[in-house]
Tab-separated table of C-alpha atoms and ligand atoms in Angstrom:
chain	number	residue	atom	x	y	z
A	26	MET	CA	0.000	0.000	0.000
A	27	PHE	CA	2.749	2.384	1.024
A	28	ARG	CA	4.614	1.537	-2.162
A	29	PHE	CA	1.583	2.420	-4.242
A	30	LEU	CA	1.207	5.679	-2.393
A	31	LEU	CA	4.848	6.500	-3.017
A	32	LEU	CA	4.489	5.657	-6.700
A	33	PHE	CA	1.414	7.876	-6.915
A	34	MET	CA	3.251	10.755	-5.248
A	35	VAL	CA	6.214	10.439	-7.583
A	36	LEU	CA	4.039	10.276	-10.680
A	37	SER	CA	1.879	13.219	-9.685
A	38	ALA	CA	4.688	15.531	-8.503
A	39	PRO	CA	5.404	17.160	-11.894
A	40	ALA	CA	1.684	17.718	-12.438
A	41	HIS	CA	1.483	19.477	-9.081
A	42	ALA	CA	4.420	21.688	-9.970
A	43	GLU	CA	2.773	22.629	-13.280
A	44	ASN	CA	-0.488	23.452	-11.465
A	45	ASP	CA	1.449	25.639	-9.045
A	46	PHE	CA	3.100	27.483	-11.883
A	47	PHE	CA	-0.284	27.919	-13.541
A	48	ALA	CA	-1.761	29.468	-10.379
A	49	GLN	CA	1.291	31.671	-9.863
A	50	ARG	CA	1.025	32.884	-13.460
A	51	GLN	CA	-2.603	33.963	-12.952
A	52	GLN	CA	-1.470	35.901	-9.877
A	53	MET	CA	1.361	37.501	-11.892
A	54	VAL	CA	-1.156	38.700	-14.502
A	55	LYS	CA	-3.262	40.286	-11.732
A	56	GLU	CA	-0.163	42.146	-10.552
A	57	ILE	CA	0.618	43.303	-14.094
A	58	ASP	CA	-2.934	44.604	-14.316
A	59	GLU	CA	-2.530	46.492	-11.028
A	60	THR	CA	0.766	48.015	-12.171
A	61	VAL	CA	-0.896	49.089	-15.426
A	62	ARG	CA	-3.614	50.879	-13.463
A	63	TYR	CA	-1.052	52.411	-11.123
A	64	THR	CA	0.923	53.778	-14.096
A	65	SER	CA	-2.134	54.634	-16.226
A	66	GLY	CA	-1.366	58.360	-16.004
A	67	GLN	CA	1.979	57.796	-17.733
A	68	ILE	CA	1.107	55.054	-20.198
A	69	GLY	CA	-2.205	56.644	-21.157
A	70	LYS	CA	-4.418	53.592	-20.665
A	71	MET	CA	-6.180	51.790	-17.830
A	72	ALA	CA	-5.704	48.302	-19.254
A	73	LEU	CA	-3.554	46.509	-21.817
A	74	ASP	CA	-4.870	44.693	-24.878
A	75	ILE	CA	-6.753	41.608	-23.715
A	76	ARG	CA	-4.872	39.441	-26.258
A	77	VAL	CA	-1.570	40.477	-24.680
A	78	MET	CA	-2.867	39.658	-21.193
A	79	ASP	CA	-4.090	36.250	-22.412
A	80	VAL	CA	-0.632	35.479	-23.754
A	81	MET	CA	0.953	36.510	-20.439
A	82	ARG	CA	-1.430	34.012	-18.810
A	83	ARG	CA	-0.144	31.228	-21.084
A	84	VAL	CA	3.591	31.579	-21.707
A	85	PRO	CA	5.555	29.516	-19.123
A	86	ARG	CA	8.067	32.105	-17.840
A	87	HIS	CA	9.592	29.478	-15.521
A	88	GLU	CA	10.906	27.643	-18.593
A	89	PHE	CA	12.987	30.701	-19.550
A	90	VAL	CA	14.834	31.257	-16.254
A	91	PRO	CA	17.666	29.191	-14.706
A	92	VAL	CA	16.400	26.310	-12.535
A	93	SER	CA	17.654	28.136	-9.437
A	94	MET	CA	15.303	31.041	-10.291
A	95	GLN	CA	12.187	29.006	-11.129
A	96	ALA	CA	10.605	29.550	-7.710
A	97	PHE	CA	10.670	33.303	-8.434
A	98	ALA	CA	9.616	33.075	-12.092
A	99	TYR	CA	6.169	34.556	-11.523
A	100	LEU	CA	7.126	37.512	-9.384
A	101	ASN	CA	6.496	40.726	-11.291
A	102	GLN	CA	10.241	41.414	-11.307
A	103	PRO	CA	13.263	41.149	-13.574
A	104	LEU	CA	15.465	38.112	-12.777
A	105	PRO	CA	19.103	37.241	-13.527
A	106	ILE	CA	19.595	34.863	-16.467
A	107	GLY	CA	23.419	34.655	-16.368
A	108	ASN	CA	26.095	36.591	-18.284
A	109	ASN	CA	25.138	39.723	-16.306
A	110	GLN	CA	21.816	39.911	-18.132
A	111	THR	CA	18.226	39.833	-16.936
A	112	ILE	CA	14.820	38.685	-18.129
A	113	SER	CA	12.659	41.847	-18.094
A	114	GLN	CA	9.895	42.520	-15.571
A	115	PRO	CA	6.637	40.873	-16.789
A	116	TYR	CA	4.801	44.228	-16.635
A	117	ILE	CA	7.403	45.730	-19.000
A	118	VAL	CA	7.191	42.728	-21.358
A	119	ALA	CA	3.394	43.096	-21.473
A	120	LEU	CA	3.540	46.881	-21.895
A	121	MET	CA	6.128	46.801	-24.708
A	122	THR	CA	4.121	44.095	-26.491
A	123	ASP	CA	0.938	46.149	-26.154
A	124	LEU	CA	2.659	49.308	-27.445
A	125	ALA	CA	3.966	47.450	-30.515
A	126	ASP	CA	0.383	46.838	-31.782
A	127	ILE	CA	0.987	43.348	-33.106
A	128	ASN	CA	-1.495	41.193	-34.987
A	129	LYS	CA	-1.497	37.785	-36.690
A	130	GLU	CA	0.024	39.237	-39.874
A	131	SER	CA	2.865	41.097	-38.147
A	132	VAL	CA	6.511	40.391	-38.849
A	133	VAL	CA	8.442	41.501	-35.785
A	134	LEU	CA	12.089	42.127	-34.953
A	135	GLU	CA	13.395	41.911	-31.400
A	136	VAL	CA	16.876	43.144	-30.487
A	137	GLY	CA	18.119	41.455	-27.285
A	138	THR	CA	16.782	37.869	-27.205
A	139	GLY	CA	18.139	37.205	-23.696
A	140	SER	CA	16.161	34.266	-22.320
A	141	GLY	CA	13.785	34.166	-25.314
A	142	TYR	CA	10.728	34.953	-23.134
A	143	GLN	CA	9.786	38.218	-24.865
A	144	ALA	CA	10.285	36.484	-28.233
A	145	ALA	CA	7.851	33.738	-27.141
A	146	VAL	CA	5.251	36.309	-26.076
A	147	LEU	CA	5.598	38.040	-29.458
A	148	ALA	CA	5.461	34.710	-31.321
A	149	GLU	CA	2.055	33.942	-29.770
A	150	LEU	CA	0.631	37.106	-31.348
A	151	ALA	CA	2.590	37.635	-34.565
A	152	GLN	CA	3.077	35.803	-37.823
A	153	PHE	CA	6.849	35.652	-37.430
A	154	VAL	CA	9.508	36.899	-35.015
A	155	TYR	CA	13.181	37.543	-35.770
A	156	SER	CA	15.381	38.088	-32.741
A	157	VAL	CA	19.073	38.988	-32.380
A	158	GLU	CA	21.257	38.342	-29.329
A	159	ILE	CA	24.857	39.482	-28.964
A	160	VAL	CA	25.900	37.031	-26.188
A	161	GLU	CA	26.386	33.646	-27.806
A	162	ALA	CA	25.685	31.543	-24.684
A	163	LEU	CA	22.325	33.290	-24.158
A	164	GLY	CA	21.359	33.020	-27.822
A	165	ARG	CA	22.088	29.289	-27.817
A	166	GLN	CA	20.149	28.681	-24.610
A	167	ALA	CA	17.173	30.701	-25.882
A	168	ALA	CA	17.180	28.717	-29.137
A	169	LEU	CA	16.986	25.442	-27.161
A	170	THR	CA	14.150	26.705	-24.963
A	171	LEU	CA	12.100	28.038	-27.870
A	172	LYS	CA	12.596	24.793	-29.805
A	173	ARG	CA	11.600	22.666	-26.801
A	174	LEU	CA	8.411	24.706	-26.430
A	175	ALA	CA	7.727	24.418	-30.192
A	176	TYR	CA	7.884	28.129	-31.060
A	177	ASP	CA	8.461	27.417	-34.753
A	178	ASN	CA	7.755	30.973	-35.913
A	179	VAL	CA	10.862	32.460	-34.258
A	180	LYS	CA	14.253	32.745	-35.943
A	181	LEU	CA	17.284	33.709	-33.869
A	182	ARG	CA	20.639	35.142	-34.833
A	183	ILE	CA	23.716	35.593	-32.688
A	184	GLY	CA	25.295	38.961	-33.441
A	185	ASP	CA	25.085	42.708	-32.922
A	186	GLY	CA	21.517	43.892	-33.413
A	187	TYR	CA	22.408	47.604	-33.186
A	188	HIS	CA	21.882	47.836	-36.946
A	189	GLY	CA	18.792	45.600	-36.866
A	190	TRP	CA	18.527	42.603	-39.180
A	191	MET	CA	18.514	43.876	-42.762
A	192	GLU	CA	17.844	40.528	-44.429
A	193	TYR	CA	14.180	40.301	-43.357
A	194	ALA	CA	13.374	44.038	-43.159
A	195	PRO	CA	11.096	45.929	-43.199
A	196	TYR	CA	9.222	44.971	-40.018
A	197	ASP	CA	5.738	45.814	-38.776
A	198	ALA	CA	7.147	46.240	-35.277
A	199	ILE	CA	10.584	46.364	-33.660
A	200	LEU	CA	11.168	45.853	-29.921
A	201	VAL	CA	14.522	46.634	-28.372
A	202	THR	CA	15.056	45.171	-24.902
A	203	ALA	CA	18.407	46.840	-24.116
A	204	ALA	CA	19.014	50.584	-23.997
A	205	PRO	CA	21.085	52.611	-26.507
A	206	GLU	CA	21.941	56.255	-25.728
A	207	THR	CA	20.154	57.388	-28.874
A	208	ILE	CA	17.835	55.605	-31.290
A	209	PRO	CA	19.846	53.740	-33.967
A	210	GLN	CA	18.856	55.085	-37.402
A	211	ALA	CA	18.996	51.573	-38.923
A	212	LEU	CA	16.074	50.496	-36.748
A	213	ILE	CA	13.946	53.402	-37.970
A	214	ASP	CA	14.923	52.582	-41.557
A	215	GLN	CA	13.868	48.950	-41.073
A	216	LEU	CA	10.344	49.860	-39.927
A	217	LYS	CA	7.463	49.522	-42.399
A	218	PRO	CA	5.290	52.604	-42.964
A	219	GLY	CA	2.605	52.234	-40.295
A	220	GLY	CA	5.077	50.354	-38.077
A	221	LYS	CA	6.155	50.949	-34.482
A	222	LEU	CA	9.507	50.783	-32.741
A	223	VAL	CA	9.389	50.323	-28.958
A	224	ILE	CA	12.733	51.129	-27.350
A	225	PRO	CA	14.280	52.238	-24.032
A	226	VAL	CA	16.609	55.184	-24.664
A	227	GLY	CA	19.180	56.880	-22.443
A	228	LYS	CA	22.508	56.711	-20.675
A	229	GLN	CA	23.222	53.916	-18.186
A	230	SER	CA	24.181	56.506	-15.591
A	231	SER	CA	20.613	57.828	-15.526
A	232	ILE	CA	17.085	56.523	-15.823
A	233	GLN	CA	16.109	55.735	-19.385
A	234	THR	CA	12.856	56.510	-21.160
A	235	LEU	CA	10.716	53.948	-22.896
A	236	GLN	CA	9.835	55.507	-26.255
A	237	VAL	CA	7.509	54.602	-29.107
A	238	VAL	CA	8.659	55.659	-32.561
A	239	GLU	CA	5.910	55.614	-35.134
A	240	LYS	CA	6.419	55.718	-38.888
A	241	ASN	CA	3.195	56.816	-40.537
A	242	LYS	CA	1.966	55.678	-43.958
A	243	GLN	CA	3.767	58.634	-45.580
A	244	GLY	CA	6.991	57.657	-43.832
A	245	ARG	CA	6.945	60.548	-41.354
A	246	ILE	CA	8.454	59.788	-37.927
A	247	SER	CA	6.991	60.758	-34.567
A	248	VAL	CA	8.385	59.862	-31.160
A	249	HIS	CA	6.603	59.789	-27.844
A	250	ASP	CA	7.828	59.106	-24.314
A	251	VAL	CA	5.970	56.493	-22.315
A	252	LEU	CA	7.688	55.727	-19.009
A	253	PRO	CA	10.969	55.959	-17.078
A	254	VAL	CA	12.631	52.512	-17.170
A	255	GLY	CA	15.902	50.750	-16.303
A	256	PHE	CA	17.408	48.428	-18.947
A	257	VAL	CA	20.833	46.849	-19.488
A	258	PRO	CA	22.877	48.686	-22.154
A	259	LEU	CA	22.615	47.947	-25.858
A	260	THR	CA	26.251	46.986	-26.372
A	261	ARG	CA	28.231	47.147	-29.616
A	262	SER	CA	30.431	44.459	-31.074
A	263	GLN	CA	33.101	47.025	-31.955
B	8	SAH	N1	14.175	40.211	-24.127
B	8	SAH	C1	14.938	39.510	-23.093
B	8	SAH	C2	15.535	40.464	-22.086
B	8	SAH	C3	16.883	40.626	-22.447
B	8	SAH	S1	17.963	41.670	-21.541
B	8	SAH	C4	14.140	38.437	-22.420
B	8	SAH	O1	12.927	38.316	-22.687
B	8	SAH	O2	14.713	37.674	-21.656
B	8	SAH	C5	18.756	42.420	-22.929
B	8	SAH	C6	19.516	41.498	-23.843
B	8	SAH	O3	20.042	42.304	-24.892
B	8	SAH	C7	20.718	40.814	-23.197
B	8	SAH	O4	20.623	39.435	-23.358
B	8	SAH	C8	21.920	41.398	-23.948
B	8	SAH	O5	22.977	40.483	-24.114
B	8	SAH	C9	21.281	41.771	-25.289
B	8	SAH	N2	22.006	42.779	-26.075
B	8	SAH	C10	22.661	43.869	-25.629
B	8	SAH	N3	23.193	44.559	-26.667
B	8	SAH	C11	22.829	43.889	-27.793
B	8	SAH	C12	23.080	44.094	-29.190
B	8	SAH	N4	23.793	45.133	-29.646
B	8	SAH	N5	22.551	43.228	-30.066
B	8	SAH	C13	21.812	42.154	-29.638
B	8	SAH	N6	21.575	41.896	-28.341
B	8	SAH	C14	22.064	42.750	-27.429
Protein backbone atom coordinates (compact mmCIF):
# COMPACT_ATOMS: atom_id res chain seq x y z
CA MET A 1 0.00 0.00 0.00
CA PHE A 2 2.75 2.38 1.02
CA ARG A 3 4.61 1.54 -2.16
CA PHE A 4 1.58 2.42 -4.24
CA LEU A 5 1.21 5.68 -2.39
CA LEU A 6 4.85 6.50 -3.02
CA LEU A 7 4.49 5.66 -6.70
CA PHE A 8 1.41 7.88 -6.92
CA MET A 9 3.25 10.75 -5.25
CA VAL A 10 6.21 10.44 -7.58
CA LEU A 11 4.04 10.28 -10.68
CA SER A 12 1.88 13.22 -9.68
CA ALA A 13 4.69 15.53 -8.50
CA PRO A 14 5.40 17.16 -11.89
CA ALA A 15 1.68 17.72 -12.44
CA HIS A 16 1.48 19.48 -9.08
CA ALA A 17 4.42 21.69 -9.97
CA GLU A 18 2.77 22.63 -13.28
CA ASN A 19 -0.49 23.45 -11.46
CA ASP A 20 1.45 25.64 -9.05
CA PHE A 21 3.10 27.48 -11.88
CA PHE A 22 -0.28 27.92 -13.54
CA ALA A 23 -1.76 29.47 -10.38
CA GLN A 24 1.29 31.67 -9.86
CA ARG A 25 1.03 32.88 -13.46
CA GLN A 26 -2.60 33.96 -12.95
CA GLN A 27 -1.47 35.90 -9.88
CA MET A 28 1.36 37.50 -11.89
CA VAL A 29 -1.16 38.70 -14.50
CA LYS A 30 -3.26 40.29 -11.73
CA GLU A 31 -0.16 42.15 -10.55
CA ILE A 32 0.62 43.30 -14.09
CA ASP A 33 -2.93 44.60 -14.32
CA GLU A 34 -2.53 46.49 -11.03
CA THR A 35 0.77 48.01 -12.17
CA VAL A 36 -0.90 49.09 -15.43
CA ARG A 37 -3.61 50.88 -13.46
CA TYR A 38 -1.05 52.41 -11.12
CA THR A 39 0.92 53.78 -14.10
CA SER A 40 -2.13 54.63 -16.23
CA GLY A 41 -1.37 58.36 -16.00
CA GLN A 42 1.98 57.80 -17.73
CA ILE A 43 1.11 55.05 -20.20
CA GLY A 44 -2.20 56.64 -21.16
CA LYS A 45 -4.42 53.59 -20.67
CA MET A 46 -6.18 51.79 -17.83
CA ALA A 47 -5.70 48.30 -19.25
CA LEU A 48 -3.55 46.51 -21.82
CA ASP A 49 -4.87 44.69 -24.88
CA ILE A 50 -6.75 41.61 -23.72
CA ARG A 51 -4.87 39.44 -26.26
CA VAL A 52 -1.57 40.48 -24.68
CA MET A 53 -2.87 39.66 -21.19
CA ASP A 54 -4.09 36.25 -22.41
CA VAL A 55 -0.63 35.48 -23.75
CA MET A 56 0.95 36.51 -20.44
CA ARG A 57 -1.43 34.01 -18.81
CA ARG A 58 -0.14 31.23 -21.08
CA VAL A 59 3.59 31.58 -21.71
CA PRO A 60 5.56 29.52 -19.12
CA ARG A 61 8.07 32.11 -17.84
CA HIS A 62 9.59 29.48 -15.52
CA GLU A 63 10.91 27.64 -18.59
CA PHE A 64 12.99 30.70 -19.55
CA VAL A 65 14.83 31.26 -16.25
CA PRO A 66 17.67 29.19 -14.71
CA VAL A 67 16.40 26.31 -12.54
CA SER A 68 17.65 28.14 -9.44
CA MET A 69 15.30 31.04 -10.29
CA GLN A 70 12.19 29.01 -11.13
CA ALA A 71 10.60 29.55 -7.71
CA PHE A 72 10.67 33.30 -8.43
CA ALA A 73 9.62 33.08 -12.09
CA TYR A 74 6.17 34.56 -11.52
CA LEU A 75 7.13 37.51 -9.38
CA ASN A 76 6.50 40.73 -11.29
CA GLN A 77 10.24 41.41 -11.31
CA PRO A 78 13.26 41.15 -13.57
CA LEU A 79 15.46 38.11 -12.78
CA PRO A 80 19.10 37.24 -13.53
CA ILE A 81 19.59 34.86 -16.47
CA GLY A 82 23.42 34.65 -16.37
CA ASN A 83 26.09 36.59 -18.28
CA ASN A 84 25.14 39.72 -16.31
CA GLN A 85 21.82 39.91 -18.13
CA THR A 86 18.23 39.83 -16.94
CA ILE A 87 14.82 38.68 -18.13
CA SER A 88 12.66 41.85 -18.09
CA GLN A 89 9.89 42.52 -15.57
CA PRO A 90 6.64 40.87 -16.79
CA TYR A 91 4.80 44.23 -16.63
CA ILE A 92 7.40 45.73 -19.00
CA VAL A 93 7.19 42.73 -21.36
CA ALA A 94 3.39 43.10 -21.47
CA LEU A 95 3.54 46.88 -21.89
CA MET A 96 6.13 46.80 -24.71
CA THR A 97 4.12 44.09 -26.49
CA ASP A 98 0.94 46.15 -26.15
CA LEU A 99 2.66 49.31 -27.44
CA ALA A 100 3.97 47.45 -30.51
CA ASP A 101 0.38 46.84 -31.78
CA ILE A 102 0.99 43.35 -33.11
CA ASN A 103 -1.50 41.19 -34.99
CA LYS A 104 -1.50 37.79 -36.69
CA GLU A 105 0.02 39.24 -39.87
CA SER A 106 2.87 41.10 -38.15
CA VAL A 107 6.51 40.39 -38.85
CA VAL A 108 8.44 41.50 -35.78
CA LEU A 109 12.09 42.13 -34.95
CA GLU A 110 13.40 41.91 -31.40
CA VAL A 111 16.88 43.14 -30.49
CA GLY A 112 18.12 41.45 -27.28
CA THR A 113 16.78 37.87 -27.20
CA GLY A 114 18.14 37.20 -23.70
CA SER A 115 16.16 34.27 -22.32
CA GLY A 116 13.78 34.17 -25.31
CA TYR A 117 10.73 34.95 -23.13
CA GLN A 118 9.79 38.22 -24.87
CA ALA A 119 10.28 36.48 -28.23
CA ALA A 120 7.85 33.74 -27.14
CA VAL A 121 5.25 36.31 -26.08
CA LEU A 122 5.60 38.04 -29.46
CA ALA A 123 5.46 34.71 -31.32
CA GLU A 124 2.06 33.94 -29.77
CA LEU A 125 0.63 37.11 -31.35
CA ALA A 126 2.59 37.63 -34.56
CA GLN A 127 3.08 35.80 -37.82
CA PHE A 128 6.85 35.65 -37.43
CA VAL A 129 9.51 36.90 -35.02
CA TYR A 130 13.18 37.54 -35.77
CA SER A 131 15.38 38.09 -32.74
CA VAL A 132 19.07 38.99 -32.38
CA GLU A 133 21.26 38.34 -29.33
CA ILE A 134 24.86 39.48 -28.96
CA VAL A 135 25.90 37.03 -26.19
CA GLU A 136 26.39 33.65 -27.81
CA ALA A 137 25.69 31.54 -24.68
CA LEU A 138 22.33 33.29 -24.16
CA GLY A 139 21.36 33.02 -27.82
CA ARG A 140 22.09 29.29 -27.82
CA GLN A 141 20.15 28.68 -24.61
CA ALA A 142 17.17 30.70 -25.88
CA ALA A 143 17.18 28.72 -29.14
CA LEU A 144 16.99 25.44 -27.16
CA THR A 145 14.15 26.71 -24.96
CA LEU A 146 12.10 28.04 -27.87
CA LYS A 147 12.60 24.79 -29.80
CA ARG A 148 11.60 22.67 -26.80
CA LEU A 149 8.41 24.71 -26.43
CA ALA A 150 7.73 24.42 -30.19
CA TYR A 151 7.88 28.13 -31.06
CA ASP A 152 8.46 27.42 -34.75
CA ASN A 153 7.75 30.97 -35.91
CA VAL A 154 10.86 32.46 -34.26
CA LYS A 155 14.25 32.75 -35.94
CA LEU A 156 17.28 33.71 -33.87
CA ARG A 157 20.64 35.14 -34.83
CA ILE A 158 23.72 35.59 -32.69
CA GLY A 159 25.29 38.96 -33.44
CA ASP A 160 25.08 42.71 -32.92
CA GLY A 161 21.52 43.89 -33.41
CA TYR A 162 22.41 47.60 -33.19
CA HIS A 163 21.88 47.84 -36.95
CA GLY A 164 18.79 45.60 -36.87
CA TRP A 165 18.53 42.60 -39.18
CA MET A 166 18.51 43.88 -42.76
CA GLU A 167 17.84 40.53 -44.43
CA TYR A 168 14.18 40.30 -43.36
CA ALA A 169 13.37 44.04 -43.16
CA PRO A 170 11.10 45.93 -43.20
CA TYR A 171 9.22 44.97 -40.02
CA ASP A 172 5.74 45.81 -38.78
CA ALA A 173 7.15 46.24 -35.28
CA ILE A 174 10.58 46.36 -33.66
CA LEU A 175 11.17 45.85 -29.92
CA VAL A 176 14.52 46.63 -28.37
CA THR A 177 15.06 45.17 -24.90
CA ALA A 178 18.41 46.84 -24.12
CA ALA A 179 19.01 50.58 -24.00
CA PRO A 180 21.08 52.61 -26.51
CA GLU A 181 21.94 56.26 -25.73
CA THR A 182 20.15 57.39 -28.87
CA ILE A 183 17.84 55.60 -31.29
CA PRO A 184 19.85 53.74 -33.97
CA GLN A 185 18.86 55.08 -37.40
CA ALA A 186 19.00 51.57 -38.92
CA LEU A 187 16.07 50.50 -36.75
CA ILE A 188 13.95 53.40 -37.97
CA ASP A 189 14.92 52.58 -41.56
CA GLN A 190 13.87 48.95 -41.07
CA LEU A 191 10.34 49.86 -39.93
CA LYS A 192 7.46 49.52 -42.40
CA PRO A 193 5.29 52.60 -42.96
CA GLY A 194 2.61 52.23 -40.29
CA GLY A 195 5.08 50.35 -38.08
CA LYS A 196 6.15 50.95 -34.48
CA LEU A 197 9.51 50.78 -32.74
CA VAL A 198 9.39 50.32 -28.96
CA ILE A 199 12.73 51.13 -27.35
CA PRO A 200 14.28 52.24 -24.03
CA VAL A 201 16.61 55.18 -24.66
CA GLY A 202 19.18 56.88 -22.44
CA LYS A 203 22.51 56.71 -20.67
CA GLN A 204 23.22 53.92 -18.19
CA SER A 205 24.18 56.51 -15.59
CA SER A 206 20.61 57.83 -15.53
CA ILE A 207 17.09 56.52 -15.82
CA GLN A 208 16.11 55.73 -19.39
CA THR A 209 12.86 56.51 -21.16
CA LEU A 210 10.72 53.95 -22.90
CA GLN A 211 9.83 55.51 -26.26
CA VAL A 212 7.51 54.60 -29.11
CA VAL A 213 8.66 55.66 -32.56
CA GLU A 214 5.91 55.61 -35.13
CA LYS A 215 6.42 55.72 -38.89
CA ASN A 216 3.20 56.82 -40.54
CA LYS A 217 1.97 55.68 -43.96
CA GLN A 218 3.77 58.63 -45.58
CA GLY A 219 6.99 57.66 -43.83
CA ARG A 220 6.94 60.55 -41.35
CA ILE A 221 8.45 59.79 -37.93
CA SER A 222 6.99 60.76 -34.57
CA VAL A 223 8.39 59.86 -31.16
CA HIS A 224 6.60 59.79 -27.84
CA ASP A 225 7.83 59.11 -24.31
CA VAL A 226 5.97 56.49 -22.32
CA LEU A 227 7.69 55.73 -19.01
CA PRO A 228 10.97 55.96 -17.08
CA VAL A 229 12.63 52.51 -17.17
CA GLY A 230 15.90 50.75 -16.30
CA PHE A 231 17.41 48.43 -18.95
CA VAL A 232 20.83 46.85 -19.49
CA PRO A 233 22.88 48.69 -22.15
CA LEU A 234 22.62 47.95 -25.86
CA THR A 235 26.25 46.99 -26.37
CA ARG A 236 28.23 47.15 -29.62
CA SER A 237 30.43 44.46 -31.07
CA GLN A 238 33.10 47.02 -31.96
N1 LIG B 1 14.18 40.21 -24.13
C1 LIG B 1 14.94 39.51 -23.09
C2 LIG B 1 15.54 40.46 -22.09
C3 LIG B 1 16.88 40.63 -22.45
S1 LIG B 1 17.96 41.67 -21.54
C4 LIG B 1 14.14 38.44 -22.42
O1 LIG B 1 12.93 38.32 -22.69
O2 LIG B 1 14.71 37.67 -21.66
C5 LIG B 1 18.76 42.42 -22.93
C6 LIG B 1 19.52 41.50 -23.84
O3 LIG B 1 20.04 42.30 -24.89
C7 LIG B 1 20.72 40.81 -23.20
O4 LIG B 1 20.62 39.44 -23.36
C8 LIG B 1 21.92 41.40 -23.95
O5 LIG B 1 22.98 40.48 -24.11
C9 LIG B 1 21.28 41.77 -25.29
N2 LIG B 1 22.01 42.78 -26.08
C10 LIG B 1 22.66 43.87 -25.63
N3 LIG B 1 23.19 44.56 -26.67
C11 LIG B 1 22.83 43.89 -27.79
C12 LIG B 1 23.08 44.09 -29.19
N4 LIG B 1 23.79 45.13 -29.65
N5 LIG B 1 22.55 43.23 -30.07
C13 LIG B 1 21.81 42.15 -29.64
N6 LIG B 1 21.58 41.90 -28.34
C14 LIG B 1 22.06 42.75 -27.43
